[in-house]
């Protein structure tokens, strides 16, 4: 399937992975756009028209996610066929499509009929029971977890408010899955879902039949103070399909706002302004973002260096095979600085129609302006969707130089990240792909006016790491001053409930769906330290991000899990970094293990109280699998101290992406150093550019050193008091103390969630 390729060559920087990739003409047809020079309409309105046109084009029964159209299609087939075998096949698909559409009651009725018709057909009965049990379980979720949503809904292990009050759905799910297990006792998917169904009834583990019990699903794990989901109380809960999350101060008032998206082109974006008084205002309509639809992933950027964060929307992911459904445009939304956003995609030269959900903004050529690398999805050798590399022209426009600069990359890119892993002052690229590749591109700097990238994949040790993977990021997990790499394995052939059951029952210790960390060996190579770091846990992460939840100076991370299958229910995962030596699973104790499909993750101190919270977009790919977003409020884990830094570039890009930070302090008589590189975190979800750094029990910071990326200007601050936010402007002596208004978020009944000891 792949052409010959020398991954170790430092001279050859053109990556033509798929056979036939040299036939660029077929690919370029995907990039053809209407003539915009003679357009008489505003480009913003033109983009809205383009989105509407694409939405109409892909709303067809051939699109597996267009459930309403597929219902019409299967209904017509059922009415036209006289063949009993065909009728049963269509009836099964009709029932499943009702489930995907969100009409669980109709799905149950149809699948009950399928079960009756199947009679003594063993395979037919098993399939009918599997889907019928799933439909009943989802019916229970809708009646209890979606309608009347509360902070305990779907948090594993289910307890308190998470126990279903309307029990009929889960009771019937239990009955159905037990019938299936009697006929198919080795069905691990059904066994996992049976245990979950019992848990929703408050009957786990005591009522689960011994032969099907999966023990210790409520084991406490690493102890932390429990977070509280405040999304419903604060009225920032959106019942979305899969989508993105950004937490950032978009209006520069010192308070972090929240922006969300959802992947379907009929789903609007949302903007929640943080009022600084414990409330949010839904300004989706006022900002104009409610008119912008679609976007599996979103990122913030300051592409024009005006000091106001803009928004980049990525579309078409997962839909690039078998039709034109992935041919969707991305959008660059300019922050106008007056509370509104304008789509400037066309005038910026960024309009293309290629499937993607991943990109990275960085100043790759160190000219003080942010550039953009987009990882597009090539799912087969018939349709090549090359990645794009846009250089900022410094006038509000961009130029795609991927071909000109030898960066013709055709992989099934699912995560891209950038960072200076070799500390040579030039940001490098790492690509994670569902086609099995890990691509490390070392930035060598400018040669004759063009950036030269060395393919460092083989030297680094990634060429032999062939597995499908999804999210990724650069971070310094062990504080040695060298960026390490996180990737999550995404190999699966079954619904994810199967792998969750296998792990819980200790059936195997395969690598499917597990997070992986590559330690930077400081010599251009990386070592897979997953096992020694203790993160051999099934996750199948999609959205994910890193932060420091307990302010000890060691970076932790949160993984949002799942895939489109309704049976793929496994908890999101939270891991605590134990001094760079191990990671501990704190999912259960933290009360952040949401069973529903998790997507964009942002980690930030949203209430300005000195500890980091989590915002995560939930919901699956299908209309019927939407689920409320979550805002997990950190109650405070201890009395550790912290320092926040707001950096402003002048010669470097204004957002200061790529700036390197060193914080030196003494804790309990021992000198410690914490290293950070400024970015928005993981490849699926966006944390703010304000650096939020924990310093443990240190009561004074000995030294802070900040190296801005383009200019080489370094700022050194000595003897800094902790627990404050400092603004440092490139080239300007000293710093400004930024007043932080601490926010108290209250529950709907006026109460305040439990807090740890006051700092």
mmCIF file of N, CA and C in Angstrom, residues 409-512:
data_model
loop_
_atom_site.group_PDB
_atom_site.id
_atom_site.type_symbol
_atom_site.label_atom_id
_atom_site.label_comp_id
_atom_site.label_asym_id
_atom_site.label_seq_id
_atom_site.Cartn_x
_atom_site.Cartn_y
_atom_site.Cartn_z
ATOM 1 N N UNK A 409 3.106 15.539 2.431
ATOM 2 C CA UNK A 409 2.850 14.459 3.381
ATOM 3 C C UNK A 409 1.435 13.954 3.181
ATOM 4 N N UNK A 410 1.293 12.673 2.871
ATOM 5 C CA UNK A 410 -0.019 12.076 2.664
ATOM 6 C C UNK A 410 -0.242 10.914 3.602
ATOM 7 N N UNK A 411 -0.645 11.195 4.835
ATOM 8 C CA UNK A 411 -0.944 10.162 5.829
ATOM 9 C C UNK A 411 -2.323 10.436 6.409
ATOM 10 N N UNK A 412 -2.843 9.495 7.172
ATOM 11 C CA UNK A 412 -4.132 9.662 7.838
ATOM 12 C C UNK A 412 -3.869 10.383 9.162
ATOM 13 N N UNK A 413 -3.563 11.678 9.052
ATOM 14 C CA UNK A 413 -3.143 12.449 10.227
ATOM 15 C C UNK A 413 -4.300 12.640 11.200
ATOM 16 N N UNK A 414 -4.080 12.297 12.462
ATOM 17 C CA UNK A 414 -5.101 12.500 13.503
ATOM 18 C C UNK A 414 -4.625 13.428 14.601
ATOM 19 N N UNK A 415 -3.323 13.643 14.697
ATOM 20 C CA UNK A 415 -2.803 14.576 15.691
ATOM 21 C C UNK A 415 -1.492 15.161 15.211
ATOM 22 N N UNK A 416 -1.363 16.489 15.250
ATOM 23 C CA UNK A 416 -0.076 17.119 14.969
ATOM 24 C C UNK A 416 0.244 18.076 16.107
ATOM 25 N N UNK A 417 1.522 18.206 16.394
ATOM 26 C CA UNK A 417 1.966 19.094 17.460
ATOM 27 C C UNK A 417 3.316 19.672 17.073
ATOM 28 N N UNK A 418 3.665 20.800 17.650
ATOM 29 C CA UNK A 418 4.954 21.425 17.352
ATOM 30 C C UNK A 418 5.643 21.837 18.643
ATOM 31 N N UNK A 419 6.952 21.771 18.629
ATOM 32 C CA UNK A 419 7.756 22.152 19.781
ATOM 33 C C UNK A 419 9.227 21.964 19.451
ATOM 34 N N UNK A 420 10.076 22.627 20.185
ATOM 35 C CA UNK A 420 11.517 22.591 19.918
ATOM 36 C C UNK A 420 12.152 21.459 20.729
ATOM 37 N N UNK A 421 12.051 20.235 20.208
ATOM 38 C CA UNK A 421 12.489 19.072 20.990
ATOM 39 C C UNK A 421 14.001 18.980 21.111
ATOM 40 N N UNK A 422 14.743 19.590 20.167
ATOM 41 C CA UNK A 422 16.203 19.483 20.213
ATOM 42 C C UNK A 422 16.867 20.761 20.716
ATOM 43 N N UNK A 423 16.044 21.730 21.159
ATOM 44 C CA UNK A 423 16.555 22.979 21.747
ATOM 45 C C UNK A 423 17.507 23.733 20.826
ATOM 46 N N UNK A 424 17.203 23.724 19.516
ATOM 47 C CA UNK A 424 18.036 24.478 18.581
ATOM 48 C C UNK A 424 17.409 25.817 18.199
ATOM 49 N N UNK A 425 16.256 26.140 18.833
ATOM 50 C CA UNK A 425 15.632 27.426 18.590
ATOM 51 C C UNK A 425 14.626 27.453 17.459
ATOM 52 N N UNK A 426 14.382 26.295 16.813
ATOM 53 C CA UNK A 426 13.430 26.215 15.707
ATOM 54 C C UNK A 426 12.361 25.169 16.040
ATOM 55 N N UNK A 427 11.068 25.524 15.956
ATOM 56 C CA UNK A 427 10.005 24.571 16.321
ATOM 57 C C UNK A 427 9.892 23.423 15.328
ATOM 58 N N UNK A 428 9.850 22.220 15.853
ATOM 59 C CA UNK A 428 9.778 20.995 15.071
ATOM 60 C C UNK A 428 8.330 20.503 14.990
ATOM 61 N N UNK A 429 8.101 19.479 14.165
ATOM 62 C CA UNK A 429 6.762 18.924 13.953
ATOM 63 C C UNK A 429 6.733 17.444 14.303
ATOM 64 N N UNK A 430 5.628 17.023 14.925
ATOM 65 C CA UNK A 430 5.389 15.590 15.146
ATOM 66 C C UNK A 430 3.977 15.280 14.679
ATOM 67 N N UNK A 431 3.834 14.193 13.917
ATOM 68 C CA UNK A 431 2.541 13.802 13.358
ATOM 69 C C UNK A 431 2.184 12.406 13.840
ATOM 70 N N UNK A 432 0.975 12.267 14.370
ATOM 71 C CA UNK A 432 0.410 10.988 14.789
ATOM 72 C C UNK A 432 -0.674 10.609 13.792
ATOM 73 N N UNK A 433 -0.665 9.348 13.313
ATOM 74 C CA UNK A 433 -1.550 8.992 12.205
ATOM 75 C C UNK A 433 -2.241 7.653 12.422
ATOM 76 N N UNK A 434 -3.491 7.588 11.940
ATOM 77 C CA UNK A 434 -4.234 6.333 11.953
ATOM 78 C C UNK A 434 -3.703 5.364 10.906
ATOM 79 N N UNK A 435 -2.862 5.842 9.998
ATOM 80 C CA UNK A 435 -2.231 4.950 9.025
ATOM 81 C C UNK A 435 -1.004 4.266 9.611
ATOM 82 N N UNK A 436 -0.742 4.495 10.893
ATOM 83 C CA UNK A 436 0.305 3.765 11.590
ATOM 84 C C UNK A 436 1.605 4.511 11.771
ATOM 85 N N UNK A 437 1.751 5.651 11.133
ATOM 86 C CA UNK A 437 3.030 6.358 11.164
ATOM 87 C C UNK A 437 3.151 7.306 12.348
ATOM 88 N N UNK A 438 4.383 7.462 12.808
ATOM 89 C CA UNK A 438 4.775 8.552 13.696
ATOM 90 C C UNK A 438 5.860 9.306 12.937
ATOM 91 N N UNK A 439 5.616 10.551 12.645
ATOM 92 C CA UNK A 439 6.528 11.327 11.812
ATOM 93 C C UNK A 439 7.128 12.447 12.642
ATOM 94 N N UNK A 440 8.451 12.471 12.781
ATOM 95 C CA UNK A 440 9.148 13.546 13.478
ATOM 96 C C UNK A 440 9.966 14.330 12.457
ATOM 97 N N UNK A 441 9.627 15.604 12.302
ATOM 98 C CA UNK A 441 10.297 16.465 11.336
ATOM 99 C C UNK A 441 11.086 17.528 12.082
ATOM 100 N N UNK A 442 12.400 17.446 11.974
ATOM 101 C CA UNK A 442 13.296 18.358 12.688
ATOM 102 C C UNK A 442 13.527 19.613 11.861
ATOM 103 N N UNK A 443 13.213 20.754 12.454
ATOM 104 C CA UNK A 443 13.360 22.040 11.784
ATOM 105 C C UNK A 443 14.821 22.485 11.863
ATOM 106 N N UNK A 444 15.460 22.589 10.701
ATOM 107 C CA UNK A 444 16.873 22.970 10.639
ATOM 108 C C UNK A 444 17.062 24.465 10.432
ATOM 109 N N UNK A 445 15.954 25.183 10.259
ATOM 110 C CA UNK A 445 16.053 26.617 10.046
ATOM 111 C C UNK A 445 15.981 26.982 8.575
ATOM 112 N N UNK A 446 16.279 28.230 8.282
ATOM 113 C CA UNK A 446 16.151 28.751 6.927
ATOM 114 C C UNK A 446 17.392 28.447 6.091
ATOM 115 N N UNK A 447 17.127 27.931 4.894
ATOM 116 C CA UNK A 447 18.181 27.682 3.918
ATOM 117 C C UNK A 447 17.720 28.293 2.602
ATOM 118 N N UNK A 448 18.411 29.346 2.151
ATOM 119 C CA UNK A 448 18.035 30.056 0.923
ATOM 120 C C UNK A 448 16.580 30.531 0.968
ATOM 121 N N UNK A 449 16.170 31.026 2.139
ATOM 122 C CA UNK A 449 14.835 31.597 2.278
ATOM 123 C C UNK A 449 13.730 30.606 2.527
ATOM 124 N N UNK A 450 14.061 29.306 2.554
ATOM 125 C CA UNK A 450 13.062 28.278 2.798
ATOM 126 C C UNK A 450 13.440 27.488 4.041
ATOM 127 N N UNK A 451 12.428 27.028 4.753
ATOM 128 C CA UNK A 451 12.701 26.178 5.907
ATOM 129 C C UNK A 451 13.140 24.794 5.441
ATOM 130 N N UNK A 452 14.135 24.259 6.086
ATOM 131 C CA UNK A 452 14.600 22.908 5.797
ATOM 132 C C UNK A 452 14.194 21.997 6.949
ATOM 133 N N UNK A 453 13.459 20.946 6.634
ATOM 134 C CA UNK A 453 13.061 19.963 7.640
ATOM 135 C C UNK A 453 13.772 18.650 7.373
ATOM 136 N N UNK A 454 14.385 18.119 8.393
ATOM 137 C CA UNK A 454 15.006 16.796 8.315
ATOM 138 C C UNK A 454 14.015 15.763 8.836
ATOM 139 N N UNK A 455 13.869 14.675 8.092
ATOM 140 C CA UNK A 455 13.024 13.585 8.572
ATOM 141 C C UNK A 455 13.798 12.796 9.627
ATOM 142 N N UNK A 456 13.518 13.087 10.883
ATOM 143 C CA UNK A 456 14.248 12.469 11.990
ATOM 144 C C UNK A 456 13.521 11.247 12.553
ATOM 145 N N UNK A 457 12.531 10.732 11.822
ATOM 146 C CA UNK A 457 11.679 9.652 12.326
ATOM 147 C C UNK A 457 12.471 8.411 12.706
ATOM 148 N N UNK A 458 13.337 7.960 11.799
ATOM 149 C CA UNK A 458 14.076 6.727 12.071
ATOM 150 C C UNK A 458 15.107 6.930 13.172
ATOM 151 N N UNK A 459 15.846 8.006 13.097
ATOM 152 C CA UNK A 459 16.865 8.263 14.120
ATOM 153 C C UNK A 459 16.243 8.335 15.511
ATOM 154 N N UNK A 460 15.059 8.957 15.583
ATOM 155 C CA UNK A 460 14.410 9.114 16.884
ATOM 156 C C UNK A 460 13.863 7.803 17.420
ATOM 157 N N UNK A 461 13.671 6.807 16.548
ATOM 158 C CA UNK A 461 13.166 5.507 16.975
ATOM 159 C C UNK A 461 11.703 5.293 16.688
ATOM 160 N N UNK A 462 11.075 6.194 15.909
ATOM 161 C CA UNK A 462 9.641 6.074 15.657
ATOM 162 C C UNK A 462 9.309 5.217 14.440
ATOM 163 N N UNK A 463 10.257 4.974 13.562
ATOM 164 C CA UNK A 463 9.977 4.213 12.347
ATOM 165 C C UNK A 463 9.501 2.798 12.669
ATOM 166 N N UNK A 464 9.994 2.259 13.771
ATOM 167 C CA UNK A 464 9.610 0.889 14.139
ATOM 168 C C UNK A 464 8.335 0.841 14.972
ATOM 169 N N UNK A 465 7.819 2.002 15.364
ATOM 170 C CA UNK A 465 6.617 2.064 16.199
ATOM 171 C C UNK A 465 5.389 2.146 15.298
ATOM 172 N N UNK A 466 4.982 1.032 14.710
ATOM 173 C CA UNK A 466 3.882 1.008 13.753
ATOM 174 C C UNK A 466 2.582 0.598 14.452
ATOM 175 N N UNK A 467 1.792 1.590 14.808
ATOM 176 C CA UNK A 467 0.459 1.342 15.343
ATOM 177 C C UNK A 467 -0.392 2.566 15.049
ATOM 178 N N UNK A 468 -1.688 2.372 14.951
ATOM 179 C CA UNK A 468 -2.589 3.493 14.720
ATOM 180 C C UNK A 468 -2.657 4.349 15.985
ATOM 181 N N UNK A 469 -2.639 5.657 15.798
ATOM 182 C CA UNK A 469 -2.625 6.538 16.964
ATOM 183 C C UNK A 469 -3.428 7.793 16.677
ATOM 184 N N UNK A 470 -3.778 8.504 17.757
ATOM 185 C CA UNK A 470 -4.694 9.639 17.637
ATOM 186 C C UNK A 470 -4.052 10.884 18.250
ATOM 187 N N UNK A 471 -4.404 11.287 19.477
ATOM 188 C CA UNK A 471 -3.913 12.587 19.979
ATOM 189 C C UNK A 471 -2.424 12.548 20.316
ATOM 190 N N UNK A 472 -1.819 13.727 20.339
ATOM 191 C CA UNK A 472 -0.393 13.819 20.652
ATOM 192 C C UNK A 472 -0.071 15.209 21.186
ATOM 193 N N UNK A 473 1.073 15.317 21.855
ATOM 194 C CA UNK A 473 1.577 16.629 22.277
ATOM 195 C C UNK A 473 3.044 16.514 22.692
ATOM 196 N N UNK A 474 3.735 17.652 22.685
ATOM 197 C CA UNK A 474 5.049 17.789 23.297
ATOM 198 C C UNK A 474 4.850 18.314 24.714
ATOM 199 N N UNK A 475 5.551 17.744 25.690
ATOM 200 C CA UNK A 475 5.602 18.300 27.041
ATOM 201 C C UNK A 475 6.818 17.738 27.765
ATOM 202 N N UNK A 476 7.252 18.443 28.803
ATOM 203 C CA UNK A 476 8.428 18.020 29.564
ATOM 204 C C UNK A 476 7.937 17.385 30.865
ATOM 205 N N UNK A 477 7.589 16.091 30.794
ATOM 206 C CA UNK A 477 6.956 15.442 31.944
ATOM 207 C C UNK A 477 7.936 15.230 33.102
ATOM 208 N N UNK A 478 9.252 15.169 32.809
ATOM 209 C CA UNK A 478 10.222 14.882 33.861
ATOM 210 C C UNK A 478 11.099 16.080 34.219
ATOM 211 N N UNK A 479 10.755 17.271 33.696
ATOM 212 C CA UNK A 479 11.432 18.520 34.064
ATOM 213 C C UNK A 479 12.953 18.455 33.901
ATOM 214 N N UNK A 480 13.382 17.948 32.760
ATOM 215 C CA UNK A 480 14.822 17.933 32.500
ATOM 216 C C UNK A 480 15.220 18.960 31.441
ATOM 217 N N UNK A 481 14.244 19.772 30.993
ATOM 218 C CA UNK A 481 14.539 20.808 30.023
ATOM 219 C C UNK A 481 14.463 20.359 28.578
ATOM 220 N N UNK A 482 14.007 19.122 28.329
ATOM 221 C CA UNK A 482 13.886 18.590 26.981
ATOM 222 C C UNK A 482 12.463 18.069 26.779
ATOM 223 N N UNK A 483 11.846 18.454 25.663
ATOM 224 C CA UNK A 483 10.458 18.083 25.410
ATOM 225 C C UNK A 483 10.320 16.596 25.092
ATOM 226 N N UNK A 484 9.403 15.954 25.794
ATOM 227 C CA UNK A 484 9.042 14.566 25.547
ATOM 228 C C UNK A 484 7.766 14.546 24.699
ATOM 229 N N UNK A 485 7.335 13.359 24.294
ATOM 230 C CA UNK A 485 6.175 13.245 23.400
ATOM 231 C C UNK A 485 5.153 12.285 23.985
ATOM 232 N N UNK A 486 3.894 12.719 23.968
ATOM 233 C CA UNK A 486 2.757 11.857 24.325
ATOM 234 C C UNK A 486 2.012 11.481 23.042
ATOM 235 N N UNK A 487 1.617 10.206 22.967
ATOM 236 C CA UNK A 487 0.767 9.711 21.884
ATOM 237 C C UNK A 487 -0.204 8.714 22.510
ATOM 238 N N UNK A 488 -1.413 8.590 21.946
ATOM 239 C CA UNK A 488 -2.307 7.532 22.422
ATOM 240 C C UNK A 488 -2.574 6.535 21.305
ATOM 241 N N UNK A 489 -2.307 5.270 21.601
ATOM 242 C CA UNK A 489 -2.611 4.176 20.677
ATOM 243 C C UNK A 489 -4.114 4.162 20.395
ATOM 244 N N UNK A 490 -4.473 3.903 19.120
ATOM 245 C CA UNK A 490 -5.892 3.859 18.756
ATOM 246 C C UNK A 490 -6.179 2.657 17.856
ATOM 247 N N UNK A 491 -5.531 1.527 18.189
ATOM 248 C CA UNK A 491 -5.764 0.279 17.462
ATOM 249 C C UNK A 491 -7.000 -0.416 18.013
ATOM 250 N N UNK A 492 -7.978 -0.683 17.152
ATOM 251 C CA UNK A 492 -9.135 -1.464 17.600
ATOM 252 C C UNK A 492 -9.777 -2.153 16.401
ATOM 253 N N UNK A 493 -10.368 -3.303 16.665
ATOM 254 C CA UNK A 493 -11.148 -4.023 15.658
ATOM 255 C C UNK A 493 -12.533 -4.341 16.176
ATOM 256 N N UNK A 494 -12.772 -4.065 17.466
ATOM 257 C CA UNK A 494 -14.061 -4.316 18.094
ATOM 258 C C UNK A 494 -14.534 -3.048 18.797
ATOM 259 N N UNK A 495 -15.766 -3.069 19.303
ATOM 260 C CA UNK A 495 -16.240 -1.957 20.116
ATOM 261 C C UNK A 495 -15.369 -1.856 21.362
ATOM 262 N N UNK A 496 -15.216 -0.653 21.873
ATOM 263 C CA UNK A 496 -14.237 -0.424 22.937
ATOM 264 C C UNK A 496 -14.613 -1.065 24.264
ATOM 265 N N UNK A 497 -15.885 -1.403 24.438
ATOM 266 C CA UNK A 497 -16.291 -2.129 25.642
ATOM 267 C C UNK A 497 -15.553 -3.457 25.753
ATOM 268 N N UNK A 498 -15.219 -4.054 24.635
ATOM 269 C CA UNK A 498 -14.482 -5.317 24.609
ATOM 270 C C UNK A 498 -13.116 -5.152 25.275
ATOM 271 N N UNK A 499 -12.394 -4.083 24.933
ATOM 272 C CA UNK A 499 -11.048 -3.873 25.468
ATOM 273 C C UNK A 499 -11.096 -3.452 26.938
ATOM 274 N N UNK A 500 -12.137 -2.696 27.308
ATOM 275 C CA UNK A 500 -12.290 -2.314 28.713
ATOM 276 C C UNK A 500 -12.515 -3.553 29.572
ATOM 277 N N UNK A 501 -13.334 -4.483 29.080
ATOM 278 C CA UNK A 501 -13.596 -5.718 29.826
ATOM 279 C C UNK A 501 -12.339 -6.579 29.906
ATOM 280 N N UNK A 502 -11.615 -6.692 28.789
ATOM 281 C CA UNK A 502 -10.385 -7.495 28.786
ATOM 282 C C UNK A 502 -9.394 -7.007 29.833
ATOM 283 N N UNK A 503 -9.234 -5.685 29.908
ATOM 284 C CA UNK A 503 -8.290 -5.131 30.878
ATOM 285 C C UNK A 503 -8.773 -5.379 32.298
ATOM 286 N N UNK A 504 -10.048 -5.110 32.562
ATOM 287 C CA UNK A 504 -10.575 -5.252 33.917
ATOM 288 C C UNK A 504 -10.522 -6.702 34.395
ATOM 289 N N UNK A 505 -10.687 -7.634 33.468
ATOM 290 C CA UNK A 505 -10.651 -9.056 33.816
ATOM 291 C C UNK A 505 -9.245 -9.634 33.740
ATOM 292 N N UNK A 506 -8.275 -8.752 33.380
ATOM 293 C CA UNK A 506 -6.869 -9.169 33.278
ATOM 294 C C UNK A 506 -6.695 -10.331 32.292
ATOM 295 N N UNK A 507 -7.484 -10.259 31.195
ATOM 296 C CA UNK A 507 -7.401 -11.278 30.159
ATOM 297 C C UNK A 507 -6.122 -11.122 29.347
ATOM 298 N N UNK A 508 -5.698 -9.871 29.129
ATOM 299 C CA UNK A 508 -4.469 -9.638 28.374
ATOM 300 C C UNK A 508 -3.894 -8.287 28.760
ATOM 301 N N UNK A 509 -2.686 -8.043 28.294
ATOM 302 C CA UNK A 509 -2.037 -6.752 28.541
ATOM 303 C C UNK A 509 -1.530 -6.171 27.223
ATOM 304 N N UNK A 510 -2.375 -6.278 26.184
ATOM 305 C CA UNK A 510 -2.007 -5.748 24.881
ATOM 306 C C UNK A 510 -1.974 -4.226 24.925
ATOM 307 N N UNK A 511 -1.447 -3.622 23.857
ATOM 308 C CA UNK A 511 -1.266 -2.179 23.841
ATOM 309 C C UNK A 511 -2.446 -1.422 23.242
ATOM 310 N N UNK A 512 -3.523 -2.143 22.829
ATOM 311 C CA UNK A 512 -4.631 -1.445 22.186
ATOM 312 C C UNK A 512 -5.179 -0.329 23.068
#
